[in-house]
CSV table of C-alpha atoms in Angstrom, one decimal:
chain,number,residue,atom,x,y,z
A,1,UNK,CA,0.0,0.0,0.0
A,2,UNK,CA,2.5,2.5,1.0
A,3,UNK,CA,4.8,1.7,-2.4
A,4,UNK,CA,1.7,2.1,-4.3
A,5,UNK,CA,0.9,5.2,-2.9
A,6,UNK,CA,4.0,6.9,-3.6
A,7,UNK,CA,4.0,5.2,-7.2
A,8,UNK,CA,0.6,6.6,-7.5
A,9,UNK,CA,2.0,10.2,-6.4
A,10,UNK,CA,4.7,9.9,-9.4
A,11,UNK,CA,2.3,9.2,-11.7
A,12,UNK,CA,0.1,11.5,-11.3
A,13,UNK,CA,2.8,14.4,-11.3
A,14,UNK,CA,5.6,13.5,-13.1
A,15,UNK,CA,4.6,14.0,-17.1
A,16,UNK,CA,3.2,17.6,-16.0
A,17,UNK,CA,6.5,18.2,-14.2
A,18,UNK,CA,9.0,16.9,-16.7
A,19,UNK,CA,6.4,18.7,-19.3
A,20,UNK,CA,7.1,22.3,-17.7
A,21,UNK,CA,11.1,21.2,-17.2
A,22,UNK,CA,11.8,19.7,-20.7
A,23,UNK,CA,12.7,22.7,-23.2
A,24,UNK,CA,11.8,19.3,-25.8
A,25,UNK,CA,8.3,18.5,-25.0
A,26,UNK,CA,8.7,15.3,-26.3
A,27,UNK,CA,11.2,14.3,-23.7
A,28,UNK,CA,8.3,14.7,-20.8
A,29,UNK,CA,7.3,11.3,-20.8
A,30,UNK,CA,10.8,10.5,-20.4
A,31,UNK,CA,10.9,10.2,-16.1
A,32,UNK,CA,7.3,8.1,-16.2
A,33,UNK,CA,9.5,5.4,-18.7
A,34,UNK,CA,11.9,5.4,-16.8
A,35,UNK,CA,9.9,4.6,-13.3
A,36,UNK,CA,8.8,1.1,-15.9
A,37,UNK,CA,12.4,0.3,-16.8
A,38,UNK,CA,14.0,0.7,-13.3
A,39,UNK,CA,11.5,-1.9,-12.4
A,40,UNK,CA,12.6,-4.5,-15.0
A,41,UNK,CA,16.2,-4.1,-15.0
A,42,UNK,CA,16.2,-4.5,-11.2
A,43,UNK,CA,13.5,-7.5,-10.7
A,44,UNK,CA,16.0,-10.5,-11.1
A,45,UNK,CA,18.9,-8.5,-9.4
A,46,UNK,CA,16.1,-7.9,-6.5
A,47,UNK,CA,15.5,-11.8,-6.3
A,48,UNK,CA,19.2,-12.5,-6.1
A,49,UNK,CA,19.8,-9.7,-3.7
A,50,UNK,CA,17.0,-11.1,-1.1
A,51,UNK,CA,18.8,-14.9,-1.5
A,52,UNK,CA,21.6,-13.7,0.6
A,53,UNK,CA,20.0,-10.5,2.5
A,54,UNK,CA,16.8,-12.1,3.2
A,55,UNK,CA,13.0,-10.5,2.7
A,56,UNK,CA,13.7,-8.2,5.1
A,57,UNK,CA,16.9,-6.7,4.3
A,58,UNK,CA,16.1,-6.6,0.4
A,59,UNK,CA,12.8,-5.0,1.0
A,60,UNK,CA,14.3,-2.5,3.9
A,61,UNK,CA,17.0,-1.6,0.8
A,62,UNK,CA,14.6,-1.2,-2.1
A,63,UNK,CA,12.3,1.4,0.1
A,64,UNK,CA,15.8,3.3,0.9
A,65,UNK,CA,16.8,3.3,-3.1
A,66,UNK,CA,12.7,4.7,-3.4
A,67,UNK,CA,13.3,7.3,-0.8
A,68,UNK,CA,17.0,8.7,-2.7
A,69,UNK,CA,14.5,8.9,-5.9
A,70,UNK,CA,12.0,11.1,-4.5
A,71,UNK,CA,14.4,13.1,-2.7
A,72,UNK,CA,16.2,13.6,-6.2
A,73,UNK,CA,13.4,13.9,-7.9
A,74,UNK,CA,12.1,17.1,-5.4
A,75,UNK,CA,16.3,18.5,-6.2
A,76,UNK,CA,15.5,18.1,-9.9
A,77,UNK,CA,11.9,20.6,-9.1
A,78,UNK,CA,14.1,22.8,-6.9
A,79,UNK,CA,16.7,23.4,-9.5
A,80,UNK,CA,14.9,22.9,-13.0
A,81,UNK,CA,16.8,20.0,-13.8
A,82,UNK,CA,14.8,17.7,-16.0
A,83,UNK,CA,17.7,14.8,-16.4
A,84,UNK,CA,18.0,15.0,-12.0
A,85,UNK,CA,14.0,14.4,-11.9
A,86,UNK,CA,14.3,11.7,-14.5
A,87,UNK,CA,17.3,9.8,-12.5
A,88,UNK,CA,15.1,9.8,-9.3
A,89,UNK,CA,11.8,8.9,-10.9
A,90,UNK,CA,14.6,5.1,-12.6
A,91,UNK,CA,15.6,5.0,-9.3
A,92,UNK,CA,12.0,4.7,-7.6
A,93,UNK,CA,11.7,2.2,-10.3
A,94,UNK,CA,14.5,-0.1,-8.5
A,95,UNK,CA,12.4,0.7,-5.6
A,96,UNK,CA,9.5,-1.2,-7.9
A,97,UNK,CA,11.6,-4.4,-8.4
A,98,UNK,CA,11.5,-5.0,-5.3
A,99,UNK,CA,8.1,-4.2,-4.0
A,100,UNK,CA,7.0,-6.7,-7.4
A,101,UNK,CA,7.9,-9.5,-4.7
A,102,UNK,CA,5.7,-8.6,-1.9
A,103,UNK,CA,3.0,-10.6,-3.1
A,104,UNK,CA,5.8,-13.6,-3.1
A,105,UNK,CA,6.9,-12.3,0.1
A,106,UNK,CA,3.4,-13.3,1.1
A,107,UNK,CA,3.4,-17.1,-0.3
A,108,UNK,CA,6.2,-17.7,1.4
A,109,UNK,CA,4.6,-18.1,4.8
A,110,UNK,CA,0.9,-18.9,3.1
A,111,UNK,CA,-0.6,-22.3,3.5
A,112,UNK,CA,-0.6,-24.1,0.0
A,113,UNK,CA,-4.3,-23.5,-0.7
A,114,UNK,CA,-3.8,-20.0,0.2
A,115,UNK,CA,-1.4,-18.9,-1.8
A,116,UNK,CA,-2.8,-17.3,-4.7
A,117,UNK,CA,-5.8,-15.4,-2.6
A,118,UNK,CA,-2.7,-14.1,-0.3
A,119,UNK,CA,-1.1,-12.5,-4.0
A,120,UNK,CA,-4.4,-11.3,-4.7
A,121,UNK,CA,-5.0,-9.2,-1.2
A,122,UNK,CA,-1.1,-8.0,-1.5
A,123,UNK,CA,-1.9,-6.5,-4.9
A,124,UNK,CA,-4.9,-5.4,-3.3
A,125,UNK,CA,-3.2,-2.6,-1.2
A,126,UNK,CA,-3.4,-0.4,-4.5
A,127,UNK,CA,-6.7,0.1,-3.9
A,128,UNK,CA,-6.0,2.6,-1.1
A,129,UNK,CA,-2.7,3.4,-2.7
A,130,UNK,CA,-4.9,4.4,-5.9
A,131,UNK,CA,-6.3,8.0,-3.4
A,132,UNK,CA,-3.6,8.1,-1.2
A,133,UNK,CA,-0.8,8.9,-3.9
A,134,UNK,CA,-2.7,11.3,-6.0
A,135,UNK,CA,-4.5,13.4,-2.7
A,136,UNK,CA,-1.1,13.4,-1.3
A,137,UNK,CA,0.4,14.8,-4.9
A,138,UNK,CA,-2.3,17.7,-4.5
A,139,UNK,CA,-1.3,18.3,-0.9
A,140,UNK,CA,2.4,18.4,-2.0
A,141,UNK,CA,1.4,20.5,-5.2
A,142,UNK,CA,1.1,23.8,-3.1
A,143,UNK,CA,3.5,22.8,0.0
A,144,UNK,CA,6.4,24.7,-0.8
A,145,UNK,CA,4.5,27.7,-2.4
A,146,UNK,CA,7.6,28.9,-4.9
A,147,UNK,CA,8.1,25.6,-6.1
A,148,UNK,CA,4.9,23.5,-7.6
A,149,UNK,CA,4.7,20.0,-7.0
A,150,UNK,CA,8.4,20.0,-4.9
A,151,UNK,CA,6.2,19.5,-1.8
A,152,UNK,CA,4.8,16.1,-3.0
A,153,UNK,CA,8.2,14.6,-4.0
A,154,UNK,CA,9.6,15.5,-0.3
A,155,UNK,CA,6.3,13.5,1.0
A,156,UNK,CA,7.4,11.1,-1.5
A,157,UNK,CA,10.3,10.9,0.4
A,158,UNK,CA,8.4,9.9,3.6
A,159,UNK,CA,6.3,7.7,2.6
A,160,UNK,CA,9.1,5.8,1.6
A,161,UNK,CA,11.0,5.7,4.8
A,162,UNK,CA,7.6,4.7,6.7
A,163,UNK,CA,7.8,1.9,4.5
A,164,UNK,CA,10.9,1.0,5.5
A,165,UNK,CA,10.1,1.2,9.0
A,166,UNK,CA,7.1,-1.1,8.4
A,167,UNK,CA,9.6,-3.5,7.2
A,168,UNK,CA,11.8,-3.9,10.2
A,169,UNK,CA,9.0,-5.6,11.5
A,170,UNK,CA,8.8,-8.5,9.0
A,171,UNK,CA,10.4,-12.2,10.0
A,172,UNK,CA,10.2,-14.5,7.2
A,173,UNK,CA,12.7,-17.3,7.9
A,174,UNK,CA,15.4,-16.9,5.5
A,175,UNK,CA,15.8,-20.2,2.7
A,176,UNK,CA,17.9,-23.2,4.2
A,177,UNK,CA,21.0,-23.6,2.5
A,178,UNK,CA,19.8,-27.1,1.2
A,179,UNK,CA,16.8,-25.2,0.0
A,180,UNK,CA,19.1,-22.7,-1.4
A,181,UNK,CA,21.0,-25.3,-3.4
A,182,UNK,CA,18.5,-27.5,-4.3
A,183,UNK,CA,17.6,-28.7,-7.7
A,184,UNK,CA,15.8,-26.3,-9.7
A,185,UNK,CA,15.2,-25.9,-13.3
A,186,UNK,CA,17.8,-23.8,-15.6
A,187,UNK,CA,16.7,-20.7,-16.3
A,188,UNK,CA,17.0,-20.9,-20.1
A,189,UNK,CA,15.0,-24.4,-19.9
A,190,UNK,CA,12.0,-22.0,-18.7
A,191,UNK,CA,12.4,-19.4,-20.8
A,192,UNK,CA,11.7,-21.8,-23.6
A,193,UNK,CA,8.3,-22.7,-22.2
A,194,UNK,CA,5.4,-22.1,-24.6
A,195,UNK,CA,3.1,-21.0,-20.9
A,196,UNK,CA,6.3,-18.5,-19.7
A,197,UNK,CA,6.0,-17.0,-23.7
A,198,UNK,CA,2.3,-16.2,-23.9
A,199,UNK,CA,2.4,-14.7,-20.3
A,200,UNK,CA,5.7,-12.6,-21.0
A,201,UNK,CA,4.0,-11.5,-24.2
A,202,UNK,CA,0.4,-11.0,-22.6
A,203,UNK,CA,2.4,-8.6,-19.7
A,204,UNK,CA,4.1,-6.7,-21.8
A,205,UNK,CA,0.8,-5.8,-24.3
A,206,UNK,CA,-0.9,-4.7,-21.0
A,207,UNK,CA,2.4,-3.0,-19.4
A,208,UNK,CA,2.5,-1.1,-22.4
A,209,UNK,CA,-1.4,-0.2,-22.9
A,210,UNK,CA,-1.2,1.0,-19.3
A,211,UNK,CA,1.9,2.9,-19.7
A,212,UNK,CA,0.9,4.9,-22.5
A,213,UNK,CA,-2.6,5.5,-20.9
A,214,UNK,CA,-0.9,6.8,-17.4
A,215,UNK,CA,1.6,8.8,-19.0
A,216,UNK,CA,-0.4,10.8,-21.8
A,217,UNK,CA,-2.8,11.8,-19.7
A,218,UNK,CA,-2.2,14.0,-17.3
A,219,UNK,CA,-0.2,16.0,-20.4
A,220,UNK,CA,-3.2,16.0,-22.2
A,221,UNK,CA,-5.5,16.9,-19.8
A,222,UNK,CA,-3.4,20.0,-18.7
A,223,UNK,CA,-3.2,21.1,-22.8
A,224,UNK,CA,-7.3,21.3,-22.6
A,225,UNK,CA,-6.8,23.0,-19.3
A,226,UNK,CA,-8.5,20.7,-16.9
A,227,UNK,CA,-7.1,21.6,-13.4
A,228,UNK,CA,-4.1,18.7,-11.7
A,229,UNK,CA,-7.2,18.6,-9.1
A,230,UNK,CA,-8.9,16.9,-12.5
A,231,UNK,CA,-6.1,14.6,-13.4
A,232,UNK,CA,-5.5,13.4,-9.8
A,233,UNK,CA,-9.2,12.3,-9.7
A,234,UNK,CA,-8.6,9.9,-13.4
A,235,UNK,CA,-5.3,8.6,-12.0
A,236,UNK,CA,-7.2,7.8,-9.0
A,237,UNK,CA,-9.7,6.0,-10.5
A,238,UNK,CA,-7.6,4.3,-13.1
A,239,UNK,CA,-5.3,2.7,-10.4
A,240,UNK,CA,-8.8,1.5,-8.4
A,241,UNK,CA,-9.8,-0.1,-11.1
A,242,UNK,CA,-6.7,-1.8,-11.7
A,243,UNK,CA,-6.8,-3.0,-8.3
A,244,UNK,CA,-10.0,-3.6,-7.0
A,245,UNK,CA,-10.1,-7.3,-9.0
A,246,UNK,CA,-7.3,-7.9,-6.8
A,247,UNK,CA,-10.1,-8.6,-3.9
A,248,UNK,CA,-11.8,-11.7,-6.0
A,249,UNK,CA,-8.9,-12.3,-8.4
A,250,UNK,CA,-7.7,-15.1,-6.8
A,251,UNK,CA,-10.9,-17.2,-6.4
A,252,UNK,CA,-11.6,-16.1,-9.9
A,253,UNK,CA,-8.1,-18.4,-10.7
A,254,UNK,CA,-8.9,-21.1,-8.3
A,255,UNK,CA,-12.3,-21.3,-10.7
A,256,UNK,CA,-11.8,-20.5,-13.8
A,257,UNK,CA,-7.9,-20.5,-14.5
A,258,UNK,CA,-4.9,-18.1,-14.8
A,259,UNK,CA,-4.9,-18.7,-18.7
A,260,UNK,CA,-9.1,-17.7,-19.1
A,261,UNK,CA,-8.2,-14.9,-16.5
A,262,UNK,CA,-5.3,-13.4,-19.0
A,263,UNK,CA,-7.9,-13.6,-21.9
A,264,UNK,CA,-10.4,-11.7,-19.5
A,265,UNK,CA,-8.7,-9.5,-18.9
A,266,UNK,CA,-7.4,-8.3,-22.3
């Protein structure tokens, strides 16, 4: 909830900041991308990092990394510098790597039969997160009256170390070295899978779709003058409704199947 709620914030703000710091308009959506790659490039490091620093320490590090973004990101506002802003919105992205294994985070000390209703209530965090970034963006927006939006970045900031603090609560009992070294599968062998294809494939459509919808709107909603109050409230609702399955998404798997789910979805 609380990584969702500073994603949220980003969101919501960052192609109307970058669009007012880029003297190229068409580098605005440039820090929102960048919040998308961060997450992928660090999602297997993330995994590896976690196998010798265990949940907690690996989840404790990726909310630090998230709180040096927003605190660059609210120096890039302060001093006009669109390529600063952009570096803390990849470095919140690392943050993202890691907070994408919450939900596994979650099977780990799940019963078996559990397991895929305990993803489905992580994920389900977002709904708050989905008002909580976006009312804290407009809070922010006006906090630091000579700079716009620097406020929100600095709560940013915050929200991220209250994360972290959450976290020093969290005892998962870290893998058994014969667990560690078990047998497993190479990772090439399920790369190759026709099921690991169509899902990879069926992610990145969706990623994209959701990307592109996230990032030009708030742009074009400012060029037909709609107020931020305006775009906060579609952001907001966007991100419910990409969370609110989460409550019945994992019976609707136990029923029906991950594959039918996928094709629902689309």
């Amino acid at each position: 909830m609380l990584f969702g709620s500073a994603r949220s914030l980003l969101i919501a703000t960052a192609p109307v900041v970058a669009y007012g710091l880029a003297e190229e308009k068409g580098l605005a959506t440039l820090p929102t991308s960048l919040v998308v790659v961060g997450t992928a490039l660090a999602s297997l490091p993330a995994a590896f990092c976690m196998r010798h620093l265990g949940r907690r320490g690996g989840f404790m590090l990726g909310s630090l990394l998230g709180a040096a973004g927003g605190a660059l990101c609210a120096q890039g506002v302060f001093s006009a510098n669109l390529w600063l802003f952009a570096f803390g919105a990849f470095l919140f992205g690392i943050f993202g790597g890691f907070a994408q294994l919450y939900r596994f985070a979650a099977t780990d000390v799940a019963k078996p039969d559990y397991r895929s209703r305990a993803i489905s209530l992580v994920l389900a965090g977002g709904v708050v997160a989905a008002f909580v970034g976006p009312e804290t963006a407009k809070i922010g927006r006006n906090l630091i009256a000579s700079t716009p939006f620097a406020g929100g970045y600095l709560l940013m900031v915050g929200i991220c170390l209250l994360s972290a603090a959450v976290l020093m609560s969290l005892d998962i009992p870290r893998q058994t070295r014969a667990e560690r070294e078990g047998p497993r599968r190479p990772l090439g062998e399920i790369l190759r899978q026709p099921v690991f294809i169509a899902a990879t494939v069926a992610a990145t459509v969706v990623q994209a779709a959701m990307t592109l919808l996230m990032t030009a709107t708030p742009i074009a909603m400012q060029h037909v003058h709609h107020t931020f109050d305006d775009t906060a409230l579609v952001i907001e609702w966007h991100i419910f409704a990409m969370f609110a399955p989460g409550f019945i998404a994992g019976s609707l798997v136990n029923r029906f199947g991950d594959v039918r789910m996928i094709h629902a979805g689309i």
